[in-house]
GROMACS .gro file of C-alpha atoms in nm:
model
  257
    1MET     CA    1   5.510  -4.806  17.207
    2GLU     CA    2   5.482  -4.645  17.530
    3GLY     CA    3   5.247  -4.386  17.401
    4LEU     CA    4   5.011  -4.660  17.270
    5PHE     CA    5   5.002  -4.836  17.624
    6ALA     CA    6   4.934  -4.471  17.776
    7GLU     CA    7   4.625  -4.447  17.561
    8TRP     CA    8   4.476  -4.774  17.650
    9SER     CA    9   4.156  -4.775  17.864
   10ILE     CA   10   4.059  -4.987  18.167
   11TRP     CA   11   3.826  -5.179  17.942
   12LEU     CA   12   4.098  -5.299  17.708
   13TYR     CA   13   4.310  -5.412  18.009
   14LEU     CA   14   4.007  -5.590  18.164
   15GLY     CA   15   3.953  -5.764  17.822
   16LEU     CA   16   4.291  -5.893  17.801
   17PHE     CA   17   4.269  -6.016  18.162
   18LEU     CA   18   3.948  -6.196  18.075
   19THR     CA   19   4.111  -6.346  17.754
   20ALA     CA   20   4.406  -6.475  17.962
   21PHE     CA   21   4.158  -6.608  18.196
   22LEU     CA   22   3.974  -6.807  17.947
   23ALA     CA   23   4.292  -6.923  17.798
   24GLY     CA   24   4.425  -7.036  18.135
   25ILE     CA   25   4.117  -7.264  18.171
   26VAL     CA   26   4.167  -7.408  17.814
   27ASP     CA   27   4.517  -7.456  17.840
   28THR     CA   28   4.528  -7.640  18.160
   29ILE     CA   29   4.259  -7.882  18.018
   30ALA     CA   30   4.370  -7.961  17.670
   31GLY     CA   31   4.681  -7.711  17.592
   32GLY     CA   32   4.666  -7.435  17.306
   33GLY     CA   33   4.591  -7.146  17.507
   34GLY     CA   34   4.838  -6.950  17.310
   35LEU     CA   35   4.577  -6.990  17.024
   36ILE     CA   36   4.366  -6.760  17.226
   37THR     CA   37   4.605  -6.486  17.340
   38VAL     CA   38   4.846  -6.449  17.085
   39PRO     CA   39   4.619  -6.333  16.818
   40VAL     CA   40   4.459  -6.084  17.078
   41LEU     CA   41   4.790  -5.938  17.171
   42LEU     CA   42   4.902  -5.887  16.808
   43ALA     CA   43   4.553  -5.725  16.760
   44ALA     CA   44   4.622  -5.511  17.053
   45GLY     CA   45   4.893  -5.363  16.880
   46LEU     CA   46   5.227  -5.555  16.987
   47SER     CA   47   5.492  -5.674  16.735
   48PRO     CA   48   5.525  -6.042  16.682
   49ALA     CA   49   5.808  -6.056  16.878
   50GLU     CA   50   5.664  -5.857  17.167
   51ALA     CA   51   5.351  -6.074  17.133
   52LEU     CA   52   5.542  -6.421  17.173
   53ALA     CA   53   5.749  -6.311  17.451
   54THR     CA   54   5.461  -6.132  17.648
   55ASN     CA   55   5.266  -6.453  17.599
   56LYS     CA   56   5.532  -6.645  17.753
   57LEU     CA   57   5.516  -6.440  18.070
   58GLN     CA   58   5.157  -6.483  18.111
   59GLY     CA   59   5.147  -6.847  17.998
   60CYS     CA   60   5.416  -6.918  18.262
   61ALA     CA   61   5.148  -6.809  18.528
   62GLY     CA   62   4.891  -7.046  18.403
   63THR     CA   63   5.119  -7.357  18.380
   64LEU     CA   64   5.272  -7.286  18.723
   65SER     CA   65   4.922  -7.236  18.856
   66ALA     CA   66   4.816  -7.579  18.730
   67SER     CA   67   5.129  -7.738  18.826
   68TYR     CA   68   5.099  -7.619  19.188
   69HIS     CA   69   4.738  -7.749  19.191
   70PHE     CA   70   4.830  -8.102  19.080
   71ILE     CA   71   5.120  -8.118  19.319
   72LYS     CA   72   4.932  -7.998  19.602
   73THR     CA   73   4.643  -8.264  19.538
   74ARG     CA   74   4.916  -8.532  19.485
   75GLN     CA   75   4.850  -8.599  19.133
   76VAL     CA   76   5.227  -8.546  19.056
   77ALA     CA   77   5.524  -8.644  19.302
   78ILE     CA   78   5.742  -8.367  19.203
   79ASN     CA   79   6.071  -8.567  19.351
   80THR     CA   80   6.044  -8.825  19.098
   81MET     CA   81   6.033  -8.541  18.821
   82TRP     CA   82   6.364  -8.369  18.856
   83PHE     CA   83   6.529  -8.527  18.585
   84ALA     CA   84   6.262  -8.479  18.320
   85ILE     CA   85   6.239  -8.123  18.457
   86THR     CA   86   6.623  -8.062  18.398
   87MET     CA   87   6.632  -8.224  18.042
   88THR     CA   88   6.302  -8.006  17.954
   89ALA     CA   89   6.461  -7.684  18.078
   90ILE     CA   90   6.782  -7.757  17.886
   91GLY     CA   91   6.597  -7.835  17.564
   92SER     CA   92   6.366  -7.534  17.596
   93ILE     CA   93   6.662  -7.288  17.642
   94ALA     CA   94   6.849  -7.441  17.347
   95GLY     CA   95   6.529  -7.388  17.127
   96THR     CA   96   6.462  -7.028  17.230
   97LEU     CA   97   6.843  -6.964  17.177
   98LEU     CA   98   6.806  -7.081  16.832
   99VAL     CA   99   6.497  -6.887  16.741
  100SER     CA  100   6.701  -6.586  16.599
  101TYR     CA  101   6.928  -6.802  16.403
  102LEU     CA  102   6.704  -7.054  16.230
  103ASP     CA  103   6.443  -7.045  15.973
  104SER     CA  104   6.151  -7.223  16.132
  105GLY     CA  105   5.912  -7.159  15.845
  106VAL     CA  106   5.955  -7.544  15.734
  107LEU     CA  107   5.878  -7.672  16.093
  108ILE     CA  108   5.584  -7.440  16.118
  109LYS     CA  109   5.430  -7.573  15.800
  110LEU     CA  110   5.465  -7.932  15.941
  111ILE     CA  111   5.280  -7.841  16.281
  112PRO     CA  112   4.917  -7.887  16.124
  113ILE     CA  113   4.995  -8.212  16.000
  114ILE     CA  114   5.128  -8.314  16.347
  115LEU     CA  115   4.847  -8.171  16.555
  116ILE     CA  116   4.594  -8.366  16.307
  117ALA     CA  117   4.764  -8.659  16.392
  118VAL     CA  118   4.760  -8.621  16.767
  119ALA     CA  119   4.374  -8.513  16.751
  120ALA     CA  120   4.324  -8.846  16.564
  121PHE     CA  121   4.529  -9.023  16.829
  122PHE     CA  122   4.294  -8.884  17.097
  123TYR     CA  123   3.987  -8.967  16.915
  124TRP     CA  124   4.095  -9.330  16.897
  125LEU     CA  125   4.271  -9.335  17.252
  126PRO     CA  126   4.083  -9.595  17.403
  127LYS     CA  127   4.174  -9.848  17.146
  128VAL     CA  128   4.510  -9.731  17.041
  129GLN     CA  129   4.665  -9.634  17.359
  130PRO     CA  130   4.675 -10.012  17.497
  131VAL     CA  131   4.828 -10.145  17.180
  132ILE     CA  132   5.117  -9.877  17.191
  133ALA     CA  133   5.188  -9.907  17.569
  134SER     CA  134   5.217 -10.291  17.543
  135LYS     CA  135   5.481 -10.271  17.241
  136VAL     CA  136   5.671  -9.949  17.314
  137SER     CA  137   5.758  -9.823  17.679
  138LEU     CA  138   6.040  -9.585  17.826
  139ASN     CA  139   6.177  -9.591  18.167
  140SER     CA  140   6.180  -9.229  18.364
  141GLY     CA  141   6.551  -9.166  18.239
  142GLN     CA  142   6.481  -9.242  17.884
  143PHE     CA  143   6.155  -9.047  17.898
  144ALA     CA  144   6.352  -8.732  18.044
  145LEU     CA  145   6.619  -8.764  17.775
  146MET     CA  146   6.424  -8.820  17.467
  147VAL     CA  147   6.074  -8.661  17.537
  148GLY     CA  148   6.176  -8.399  17.805
  149THR     CA  149   6.454  -8.266  17.570
  150GLY     CA  150   6.303  -8.297  17.239
  151ILE     CA  151   5.963  -8.124  17.332
  152GLY     CA  152   6.133  -7.870  17.546
  153PHE     CA  153   6.333  -7.776  17.237
  154TYR     CA  154   6.027  -7.776  17.014
  155ASP     CA  155   5.857  -7.550  17.259
  156GLY     CA  156   6.132  -7.311  17.289
  157LEU     CA  157   6.180  -7.300  16.908
  158ILE     CA  158   5.810  -7.279  16.806
  159GLY     CA  159   5.550  -7.389  17.068
  160PRO     CA  160   5.207  -7.468  16.942
  161GLY     CA  161   5.050  -7.800  17.067
  162THR     CA  162   5.332  -7.874  17.313
  163GLY     CA  163   5.082  -7.963  17.602
  164ALA     CA  164   4.915  -8.212  17.336
  165PHE     CA  165   5.260  -8.354  17.255
  166PHE     CA  166   5.370  -8.395  17.619
  167SER     CA  167   5.027  -8.580  17.695
  168THR     CA  168   5.033  -8.810  17.406
  169ALA     CA  169   5.413  -8.893  17.488
  170TYR     CA  170   5.283  -8.986  17.850
  171LEU     CA  171   4.994  -9.185  17.723
  172CYS     CA  172   5.206  -9.369  17.473
  173PHE     CA  173   5.554  -9.432  17.643
  174MET     CA  174   5.472  -9.431  18.011
  175GLY     CA  175   5.106  -9.587  18.006
  176ALA     CA  176   4.979  -9.304  18.223
  177THR     CA  177   4.606  -9.254  18.269
  178LEU     CA  178   4.467  -8.928  18.110
  179ILE     CA  179   4.439  -8.733  18.418
  180SER     CA  180   4.795  -8.842  18.507
  181ALA     CA  181   4.936  -8.745  18.179
  182THR     CA  182   4.760  -8.417  18.194
  183ALA     CA  183   4.890  -8.338  18.535
  184HIS     CA  184   5.244  -8.412  18.460
  185THR     CA  185   5.235  -8.240  18.137
  186LYS     CA  186   5.161  -7.922  18.312
  187VAL     CA  187   5.480  -7.943  18.516
  188LEU     CA  188   5.697  -7.994  18.213
  189ASN     CA  189   5.532  -7.745  18.016
  190ALA     CA  190   5.586  -7.482  18.302
  191THR     CA  191   5.946  -7.577  18.316
  192SER     CA  192   5.980  -7.511  17.924
  193ASN     CA  193   5.772  -7.177  17.940
  194VAL     CA  194   5.989  -7.044  18.244
  195SER     CA  195   6.318  -7.153  18.076
  196SER     CA  196   6.216  -6.998  17.762
  197LEU     CA  197   6.091  -6.695  17.950
  198ALA     CA  198   6.431  -6.633  18.118
  199ILE     CA  199   6.590  -6.628  17.738
  200PHE     CA  200   6.318  -6.368  17.619
  201SER     CA  201   6.368  -6.141  17.912
  202ILE     CA  202   6.726  -6.065  17.811
  203THR     CA  203   6.598  -5.964  17.490
  204GLY     CA  204   6.366  -5.692  17.582
  205HIS     CA  205   6.059  -5.798  17.413
  206ILE     CA  206   5.870  -5.856  17.727
  207ILE     CA  207   5.565  -5.591  17.800
  208TRP     CA  208   5.608  -5.653  18.168
  209GLY     CA  209   5.316  -5.454  18.298
  210LEU     CA  210   5.083  -5.605  18.033
  211GLY     CA  211   5.226  -5.938  18.088
  212LEU     CA  212   5.191  -5.937  18.469
  213ILE     CA  213   4.798  -5.840  18.427
  214MET     CA  214   4.733  -6.099  18.199
  215ALA     CA  215   4.949  -6.361  18.411
  216LEU     CA  216   4.697  -6.308  18.694
  217GLY     CA  217   4.427  -6.377  18.465
  218GLN     CA  218   4.596  -6.688  18.369
  219TRP     CA  219   4.682  -6.805  18.719
  220LEU     CA  220   4.329  -6.793  18.792
  221GLY     CA  221   4.194  -6.972  18.482
  222ALA     CA  222   4.424  -7.222  18.544
  223GLN     CA  223   4.292  -7.293  18.913
  224VAL     CA  224   3.946  -7.309  18.758
  225GLY     CA  225   4.079  -7.558  18.455
  226SER     CA  226   4.294  -7.783  18.686
  227ARG     CA  227   3.997  -7.844  18.910
  228ILE     CA  228   3.777  -7.908  18.604
  229VAL     CA  229   4.046  -8.173  18.498
  230LEU     CA  230   4.013  -8.355  18.828
  231SER     CA  231   3.640  -8.351  18.854
  232LYS     CA  232   3.530  -8.407  18.496
  233GLY     CA  233   3.854  -8.616  18.396
  234THR     CA  234   3.830  -8.797  18.044
  235THR     CA  235   3.475  -8.678  17.970
  236ILE     CA  236   3.609  -8.323  17.908
  237ILE     CA  237   3.979  -8.384  17.835
  238ARG     CA  238   3.960  -8.601  17.516
  239PRO     CA  239   3.696  -8.367  17.344
  240MET     CA  240   3.900  -8.039  17.429
  241VAL     CA  241   4.231  -8.188  17.322
  242ILE     CA  242   4.080  -8.301  16.997
  243PHE     CA  243   3.914  -7.966  16.941
  244MET     CA  244   4.225  -7.737  17.048
  245CYS     CA  245   4.442  -7.948  16.809
  246LEU     CA  246   4.197  -7.919  16.511
  247ALA     CA  247   4.160  -7.537  16.583
  248ILE     CA  248   4.535  -7.480  16.602
  249SER     CA  249   4.579  -7.673  16.275
  250ALA     CA  250   4.299  -7.474  16.112
  251LYS     CA  251   4.456  -7.140  16.207
  252LEU     CA  252   4.774  -7.230  16.104
  253LEU     CA  253   4.680  -7.349  15.746
  254TYR     CA  254   4.471  -7.045  15.700
  255GLU     CA  255   4.782  -6.844  15.780
  256GLN     CA  256   4.999  -7.046  15.539
  257PHE     CA  257   4.761  -7.067  15.253
   0.00000   0.00000   0.00000
């Protein structure tokens, strides 16, 4: 593998940087940035394990960048999220540790169905959210235990659609606005990414040089994406979430069949 990277040109590194930049914008707005970066890393010659591990490294930069911006602009009060952050980290670490021991094939086959349901939810969001929020609600502790741990575990184990799942949970169970749900989602998504990365770093699959170059692109892209979220709001978040959920579903179904 070292020989392969030695032969790479500056243009390929630049292409991967720009890919990560675009993924950072998309992931901050709607989630699903891995749909862009993982196939590109595989096409560049990385093994599946290297691609997933390196993707976690560069993905951390994007979610941390967006989280920083949302905290800085006071869309998120971090002091109210420590329990959710802790439970999300525990769930993500558990999921990542189990990756090597469990056959996740069955779960992967269910992901397209789940994501299509999420896309449908966001499509009918203005009518559906008030109904669900009026009938089902969680306090912050219940949300941390059930949603933080559960989705964190899912992100460590598999990953696709994590951002959309967190956003949906905030909308349904916490009565959050779409912008608030997106902002809080980035904090928990960053938590699950960093926790998973800590485990991946022990396995030796991360290509650190390449990952750091892409991390810079992700960081800058997430800064752009977070500003788009605050300026455009629901006019862009809803259609982007719907598109990315359907795109991820289409990709997974194509790979399965």
